[in-house]
Coordinates of C-alpha atoms in Angstrom, one line a residue:
M24 CA 71.6 -13.0 67.8
T25 CA 73.3 -10.6 65.5
Q26 CA 76.0 -9.2 66.8
P27 CA 76.2 -5.4 66.5
R28 CA 78.3 -2.6 63.7
Q29 CA 81.5 -1.5 65.5
F30 CA 83.1 2.0 64.7
V31 CA 85.6 4.7 66.2
I32 CA 84.3 8.0 65.3
E33 CA 87.9 10.5 65.6
A34 CA 86.0 13.9 65.3
D35 CA 88.1 17.6 65.8
G36 CA 86.7 21.0 64.8
G37 CA 89.0 24.4 65.1
S38 CA 88.3 28.1 64.1
R39 CA 90.9 30.3 63.2
G40 CA 90.4 33.6 65.9
N41 CA 88.0 31.9 68.1
P42 CA 85.6 32.7 67.3
G43 CA 87.1 33.5 63.0
P44 CA 87.2 31.5 60.2
A45 CA 85.7 27.8 61.4
G46 CA 86.0 24.4 59.6
Y47 CA 85.8 20.4 61.7
G48 CA 86.5 17.4 60.4
A49 CA 85.8 13.6 61.3
V50 CA 86.3 10.4 60.2
V51 CA 85.1 6.5 60.8
I52 CA 87.2 3.8 61.8
D53 CA 87.0 0.0 61.7
P54 CA 88.3 -0.6 65.3
V55 CA 90.0 -4.3 64.6
T56 CA 91.6 -3.3 60.7
G57 CA 92.1 0.6 61.6
E58 CA 90.6 1.0 57.9
T59 CA 89.6 4.6 57.2
L60 CA 85.7 3.8 56.4
A61 CA 84.7 7.7 55.8
E62 CA 85.5 11.4 56.0
A63 CA 83.8 14.3 56.6
A64 CA 84.9 17.9 56.5
E65 CA 83.4 21.3 56.0
Y66 CA 83.9 24.8 56.2
I67 CA 81.7 26.6 58.3
G68 CA 82.3 30.3 58.5
V69 CA 82.9 32.2 61.6
A70 CA 82.1 30.1 64.6
T71 CA 84.0 29.5 68.0
N72 CA 86.2 25.8 68.5
N73 CA 83.4 24.1 70.4
V74 CA 81.4 25.1 67.8
A75 CA 83.1 23.4 65.6
E76 CA 84.0 20.7 67.7
Y77 CA 80.1 19.8 68.1
K78 CA 79.9 20.0 64.8
G79 CA 82.6 17.7 63.8
L80 CA 81.0 15.3 66.6
I81 CA 77.6 15.4 64.3
A82 CA 79.3 14.5 60.7
G83 CA 81.1 11.5 62.5
L84 CA 77.7 10.4 64.2
K85 CA 75.6 11.0 61.1
A86 CA 78.9 9.1 58.2
A87 CA 78.8 6.0 60.7
K88 CA 74.6 6.0 61.1
A89 CA 74.4 6.1 57.5
L90 CA 77.3 2.5 57.1
V91 CA 73.8 0.5 58.8
P92 CA 71.2 0.7 57.1
D93 CA 69.3 -0.2 60.4
A94 CA 71.8 1.8 62.2
S95 CA 68.8 3.6 64.8
A96 CA 67.3 0.0 65.8
D97 CA 68.5 -0.8 69.5
G98 CA 71.4 -3.4 69.5
A99 CA 72.2 -2.5 65.0
V100 CA 76.0 -0.3 66.3
Q101 CA 77.9 0.4 69.2
V102 CA 80.4 3.4 68.6
R103 CA 83.0 4.6 70.6
V104 CA 84.0 8.6 70.1
R105 CA 87.2 9.9 70.5
M106 CA 88.3 14.0 70.8
D107 CA 90.6 15.9 71.9
S108 CA 87.7 18.2 73.5
K109 CA 87.8 17.5 77.4
L110 CA 84.6 20.1 76.5
V111 CA 82.2 17.8 74.0
V112 CA 83.1 14.8 75.5
E113 CA 82.5 16.0 79.2
Q114 CA 79.1 16.9 78.3
M115 CA 78.4 14.5 75.9
S116 CA 79.0 11.7 78.7
G117 CA 76.5 13.6 81.1
R118 CA 79.0 15.1 83.8
W119 CA 79.3 18.1 82.5
K120 CA 76.6 20.5 81.9
I121 CA 75.1 22.0 78.4
K122 CA 74.0 25.9 79.6
H123 CA 76.0 27.4 76.8
P124 CA 73.1 28.9 74.3
D125 CA 75.5 27.8 71.8
M126 CA 75.8 24.1 73.2
K127 CA 72.6 22.7 73.7
P128 CA 71.5 22.9 70.3
L129 CA 74.2 20.5 68.8
A130 CA 74.5 18.6 71.3
A131 CA 71.0 17.7 71.1
E132 CA 71.2 17.0 67.6
A133 CA 74.9 15.0 68.3
A134 CA 72.3 12.5 71.3
R135 CA 69.5 12.1 68.1
I136 CA 71.5 10.8 65.9
L137 CA 71.8 7.2 67.3
P138 CA 70.3 5.6 70.2
A139 CA 72.0 6.7 73.3
S140 CA 73.5 3.1 74.4
A141 CA 75.0 2.9 71.1
V142 CA 77.7 5.9 71.4
T143 CA 80.0 6.3 74.4
Y144 CA 83.1 8.8 74.7
E145 CA 86.3 9.1 74.9
W146 CA 89.0 11.7 75.1
I147 CA 92.2 11.3 73.7
P148 CA 95.3 13.9 74.2
R149 CA 95.2 15.9 70.2
E150 CA 98.6 14.1 68.6
K151 CA 96.2 11.1 68.6
N152 CA 93.1 13.0 67.2
K153 CA 95.8 14.0 64.0
H154 CA 93.7 12.3 61.0
A155 CA 90.4 14.5 62.3
D156 CA 92.6 17.4 63.0
R157 CA 94.3 17.0 59.1
L158 CA 90.5 17.0 58.0
A159 CA 89.1 20.5 60.0
N160 CA 92.5 22.3 58.5
E161 CA 92.0 21.2 54.7
A162 CA 87.9 22.4 55.1
M163 CA 89.4 25.5 57.0
D164 CA 92.0 26.1 53.6
A165 CA 89.4 25.2 51.6
G166 CA 87.5 28.4 53.2
R167 CA 89.8 30.5 52.8
R168 CA 89.8 30.0 48.7
G169 CA 86.3 30.4 49.1
K170 CA 85.6 26.2 48.2
Q171 CA 84.4 24.0 50.5
W172 CA 86.4 20.2 51.2
E173 CA 86.2 17.3 48.4
P174 CA 87.2 13.8 50.0
S175 CA 89.4 13.6 46.4
A176 CA 91.7 16.4 48.6
S177 CA 91.9 14.3 51.7
T178 CA 95.8 13.4 52.3
A179 CA 94.6 12.7 56.4
A180 CA 94.0 9.0 55.3
L181 CA 97.7 9.2 54.9
D182 CA 98.7 9.8 58.3
T183 CA 100.3 6.2 59.2
T184 CA 102.2 7.5 62.8
R185 CA 97.8 7.4 64.0
P186 CA 97.6 4.3 66.3
S187 CA 95.0 1.4 65.1
A188 CA 91.7 1.9 67.0
A189 CA 91.4 -1.6 67.9
S190 CA 90.4 -2.7 71.0
A191 CA 89.0 0.8 71.1
L192 CA 85.8 -0.5 71.7
P193 CA 83.7 -1.0 75.0
P194 CA 82.5 -5.0 75.2
V195 CA 79.0 -4.9 73.2
S196 CA 76.9 -6.2 75.9
G197 CA 77.9 -3.6 78.4
P198 CA 75.7 -1.0 80.1
P199 CA 75.0 2.0 78.1
G200 CA 76.7 4.6 80.8
D201 CA 77.5 8.3 80.5
A202 CA 76.2 8.1 77.0
A203 CA 72.6 7.6 78.1
A204 CA 73.5 10.8 80.5
G205 CA 74.5 13.2 78.3
A206 CA 72.3 11.9 75.7
A207 CA 69.0 13.2 78.0
K208 CA 70.7 16.1 78.9
A209 CA 71.4 17.0 75.3
R210 CA 67.6 16.9 74.7
A211 CA 66.6 18.5 78.0
A212 CA 68.6 21.5 76.8
L213 CA 67.5 21.5 74.1
A214 CA 63.7 21.4 75.1
S215 CA 64.7 24.6 77.5
R216 CA 66.6 26.4 74.7
P217 CA 64.6 29.9 74.5
A218 CA 63.2 30.2 70.7
A219 CA 65.1 33.5 69.9
A220 CA 68.3 31.7 70.7
S221 CA 71.1 31.8 67.4
P222 CA 73.1 28.3 66.5
S223 CA 74.6 30.0 64.4
A224 CA 76.3 33.5 66.5
P225 CA 79.1 32.6 69.3
R226 CA 78.5 34.1 72.6
V227 CA 80.7 36.3 74.0
G228 CA 81.6 39.1 76.9
W229 CA 78.1 39.5 79.0
A230 CA 76.3 37.1 77.2
A231 CA 78.3 34.2 77.2
A232 CA 77.3 31.2 80.0
P233 CA 78.2 32.8 83.5
D234 CA 79.1 28.7 85.5
L235 CA 82.4 28.2 82.8
G236 CA 84.9 27.8 86.0
T237 CA 88.1 29.9 86.6
P238 CA 89.8 30.5 82.9
A239 CA 93.0 30.1 82.4
T240 CA 94.6 33.6 82.4
F241 CA 97.7 34.9 80.5
V242 CA 99.4 38.1 81.3
L243 CA 101.4 39.3 78.7
L244 CA 104.8 40.9 79.7
R245 CA 107.2 42.5 76.8
H246 CA 110.2 41.9 78.2
G247 CA 112.7 44.9 79.0
E248 CA 114.4 47.1 76.7
T249 CA 117.6 45.9 75.4
A250 CA 120.3 48.6 74.0
L251 CA 117.8 48.0 69.8
T252 CA 114.3 49.2 72.0
P253 CA 114.8 52.3 71.9
E254 CA 116.1 52.8 68.3
K255 CA 113.1 51.2 67.4
R256 CA 115.2 48.4 65.8
F257 CA 114.1 45.0 64.8
S258 CA 114.9 42.8 67.2
G259 CA 113.7 39.1 65.9
S260 CA 114.7 36.0 66.9
G261 CA 116.9 35.7 64.2
G262 CA 119.5 38.0 65.0
S263 CA 122.0 39.0 67.7
D264 CA 119.7 37.9 70.5
P265 CA 120.9 41.1 73.3
E266 CA 120.7 41.0 76.8
L267 CA 118.8 43.8 78.6
S268 CA 120.0 46.6 79.0
A269 CA 120.5 48.7 82.6
A270 CA 117.2 50.8 81.7
G271 CA 115.2 47.1 80.8
R272 CA 117.1 45.4 84.0
H273 CA 115.5 48.5 86.3
Q274 CA 112.4 47.6 84.2
A275 CA 112.4 43.9 85.3
E276 CA 112.7 44.9 88.4
C277 CA 109.7 47.5 88.4
I278 CA 107.0 44.8 87.0
A279 CA 108.3 42.1 89.8
R280 CA 107.4 44.3 92.9
S281 CA 104.6 45.1 90.9
L282 CA 103.6 41.3 90.5
A283 CA 104.3 40.3 93.9
A284 CA 102.0 43.0 94.8
R285 CA 99.1 41.2 93.5
G286 CA 100.2 38.4 94.4
T287 CA 98.0 36.7 91.6
V288 CA 100.5 34.8 89.5
E289 CA 101.3 30.7 89.8
E290 CA 103.4 30.1 86.7
I291 CA 106.2 31.5 84.9
V292 CA 106.6 30.9 80.9
S293 CA 109.5 32.3 78.9
S294 CA 110.5 33.1 75.4
P295 CA 114.0 31.7 75.0
L296 CA 115.3 34.7 73.6
R297 CA 117.7 36.1 76.2
R298 CA 116.0 39.4 77.3
C299 CA 113.3 37.4 77.9
R300 CA 114.5 35.1 80.3
E301 CA 116.7 37.5 82.3
T302 CA 113.3 39.3 82.7
A303 CA 111.4 36.3 83.7
A304 CA 114.2 35.6 86.1
V305 CA 113.7 38.5 87.8
V306 CA 110.3 38.3 88.3
A307 CA 110.6 34.4 89.0
A308 CA 113.4 35.5 92.1
R309 CA 110.8 38.0 93.7
L310 CA 107.7 35.2 93.6
G311 CA 109.5 32.9 94.3
L312 CA 108.8 30.7 91.6
E313 CA 110.8 28.4 88.5
V314 CA 110.4 29.4 84.8
R315 CA 109.8 27.6 82.1
I316 CA 110.0 28.3 78.6
E317 CA 108.4 27.9 75.6
E318 CA 110.0 27.8 71.8
G319 CA 106.4 29.0 70.7
L320 CA 106.8 31.9 72.7
R321 CA 109.8 33.2 70.3
E322 CA 109.8 36.8 68.4
T323 CA 109.3 36.5 64.6
D324 CA 112.4 35.6 62.5
F325 CA 113.0 39.1 60.6
G326 CA 115.1 37.7 58.0
A327 CA 117.6 40.3 56.8
W328 CA 116.2 43.4 58.6
E329 CA 117.2 42.4 62.2
G330 CA 119.0 44.8 63.4
L331 CA 118.0 47.5 60.7
T332 CA 115.8 50.6 61.3
F333 CA 112.2 51.2 59.4
A334 CA 113.6 53.9 57.7
E335 CA 116.8 51.6 57.1
V336 CA 114.4 48.9 55.9
R337 CA 112.6 51.0 53.6
E338 CA 115.7 52.1 52.0
R339 CA 117.4 48.6 51.1
H340 CA 114.4 46.5 51.0
G341 CA 111.5 48.5 49.7
P342 CA 109.2 46.5 47.7
D343 CA 109.9 43.7 50.3
L344 CA 108.6 45.9 52.7
D345 CA 105.5 47.0 51.5
A346 CA 104.7 44.0 50.7
W347 CA 105.2 42.7 54.2
L348 CA 102.6 45.5 55.2
A349 CA 99.9 44.9 52.5
S350 CA 99.7 40.7 53.5
A351 CA 100.5 38.9 56.6
K352 CA 101.7 35.6 53.7
A353 CA 105.0 38.3 53.2
A354 CA 107.9 37.3 54.7
P355 CA 110.7 40.2 55.7
T356 CA 113.1 40.2 52.9
G357 CA 116.0 36.8 53.2
G358 CA 113.9 33.9 54.4
G359 CA 111.9 35.5 57.7
E360 CA 109.6 34.7 59.5
S361 CA 105.4 36.0 57.8
F362 CA 102.2 36.9 59.9
A363 CA 101.2 34.5 59.4
E364 CA 103.8 31.3 60.1
V365 CA 103.7 33.7 63.5
T366 CA 100.1 33.2 64.1
R367 CA 100.2 29.2 63.0
R368 CA 102.8 29.2 66.0
V369 CA 101.5 30.8 68.5
S370 CA 98.3 29.5 68.2
A371 CA 99.2 26.3 68.4
T372 CA 101.6 27.4 71.7
R373 CA 98.6 29.3 73.3
D374 CA 96.5 26.1 72.7
R375 CA 98.7 23.6 74.6
L376 CA 99.0 26.1 77.6
T377 CA 95.5 27.3 78.0
T378 CA 94.8 23.0 77.9
R379 CA 98.2 23.1 80.5
Y380 CA 97.0 26.1 82.6
A381 CA 93.4 25.5 82.5
G382 CA 92.2 27.6 85.7
R383 CA 95.6 29.4 86.5
T384 CA 97.2 32.5 86.1
V385 CA 100.3 32.4 83.9
L386 CA 102.7 35.0 83.4
L387 CA 104.3 34.9 79.7
V388 CA 107.2 36.6 79.4
T389 CA 106.9 37.1 75.7
H390 CA 107.4 40.1 72.6
V391 CA 106.0 42.3 70.5
T392 CA 104.7 40.2 67.6
P393 CA 103.2 36.9 69.7
I394 CA 102.1 39.0 72.4
K395 CA 99.5 41.2 69.4
T396 CA 98.7 38.0 67.8
L397 CA 97.0 36.5 70.9
I398 CA 95.3 40.1 71.5
R399 CA 93.7 40.3 67.8
L400 CA 93.0 36.2 68.1
A401 CA 91.3 36.9 71.1
L402 CA 89.6 39.9 69.6
G403 CA 88.5 38.3 66.5
A404 CA 90.2 41.0 64.4
P405 CA 92.1 41.0 61.1
P406 CA 95.8 40.6 60.5
E407 CA 96.1 44.8 59.6
A408 CA 95.3 45.2 63.7
M409 CA 99.0 44.2 64.3
F410 CA 99.8 47.8 63.3
R411 CA 97.2 49.3 65.4
M412 CA 98.2 48.2 68.9
E413 CA 101.2 50.1 70.7
L414 CA 103.5 48.3 73.1
S415 CA 105.7 49.3 75.3
A416 CA 109.0 47.6 76.6
A417 CA 108.4 46.2 79.7
S418 CA 104.3 46.0 79.3
V419 CA 101.2 44.0 80.9
S420 CA 98.6 42.7 78.9
A421 CA 95.6 39.8 79.9
V422 CA 93.5 37.7 78.1
A423 CA 91.7 34.8 80.0
Y424 CA 90.6 32.0 78.1
Y425 CA 87.0 30.2 79.0
A426 CA 86.0 26.6 78.5
D427 CA 83.9 27.3 76.0
G428 CA 86.7 28.6 73.6
N429 CA 85.5 32.5 74.1
A430 CA 88.6 34.8 75.5
S431 CA 88.1 38.2 77.4
V432 CA 91.0 40.8 76.9
R433 CA 91.5 42.3 80.0
L434 CA 94.4 44.9 79.8
L435 CA 96.5 45.8 77.2
N436 CA 99.9 48.2 77.5
D437 CA 99.6 48.5 80.9
T438 CA 103.2 50.4 82.1
S439 CA 101.6 52.2 85.5
H440 CA 104.2 49.8 87.2
L441 CA 107.1 52.3 85.7
R442 CA 105.8 55.3 86.8

């Protein structure tokens, strides 16, 4: 009896905005040698993370099928799909229902590519999915330039830190298990999809699926005042790291009382900068919680502008300030961080924390730029929206992050606890 061809597929997708400019990457690997047999990546326009992840899965399955002429025949191929998307893995394995209108046709398409008995699914942590993740980012980078990804541009295969895929596949003679159930659900989802549903338009707000579970909710607290705050001086992560002023400590006490009365905060995570740590400590003492420090929540490094007012920067570094106001890629004078760099850092932090605190309400004690960035990304707003938000000292904002990748802004710049 001819043994089936065996493959490992690693797939990923991403959206810079969720929804926002999106792309996917997929790689087909020989499970014995670890050799890359095929790569696929594509910029897909504006979409959610989950749509991009499903499209990455589809591309990987199609690439594996193309390697075996009779892949559709039972017993011709055996594939283990490895992804860091819990949602896709659980839905395609048949353990989670597929109800979101954008996911149904994609799941059904994935289920049709190979026989259900030929495919199994495995969740892996993001750090073990670097090859596909890098392909997805290369596709998004190409899309930003108005182009599509080309195989010649791939650097993902150069990553030597990826563990060997050997032994990743189950025995060939094993039962179809979860993959068959997932395929059946996907086909049923396609049959039940309303004719008017559009797979290319992510659903948000009231149109989102009603059974996504409890979201990860970030209560975003800007730290209390320092001596620099009332003077509106640039105060980032590259300056003097000031402490809370007397007014700032009073503000921290006010928000602590307010949050204690609400009783909803379950965890506290803080920027490493002193003003945030001090604010978080006051709240934590009132709520009886520990504070976890997260480097990704620090403020922008404003370079040579640290400690200066806007007027002083205009006078001393006018051209650099104009460039900074005009482009998210421009950095402050003297080697500071651009908003684009901060966005990448904050996005990665958001993804880590939403995974770690799924279904929980977490207080993030941080700064103006990280909070504005999280709000902007949740709204799918352009970078210039950063200059159109007001965030007062000790103000509270909130964003809920759902299992399908969508986000809902629930509060912005609330200072009622200070009155």
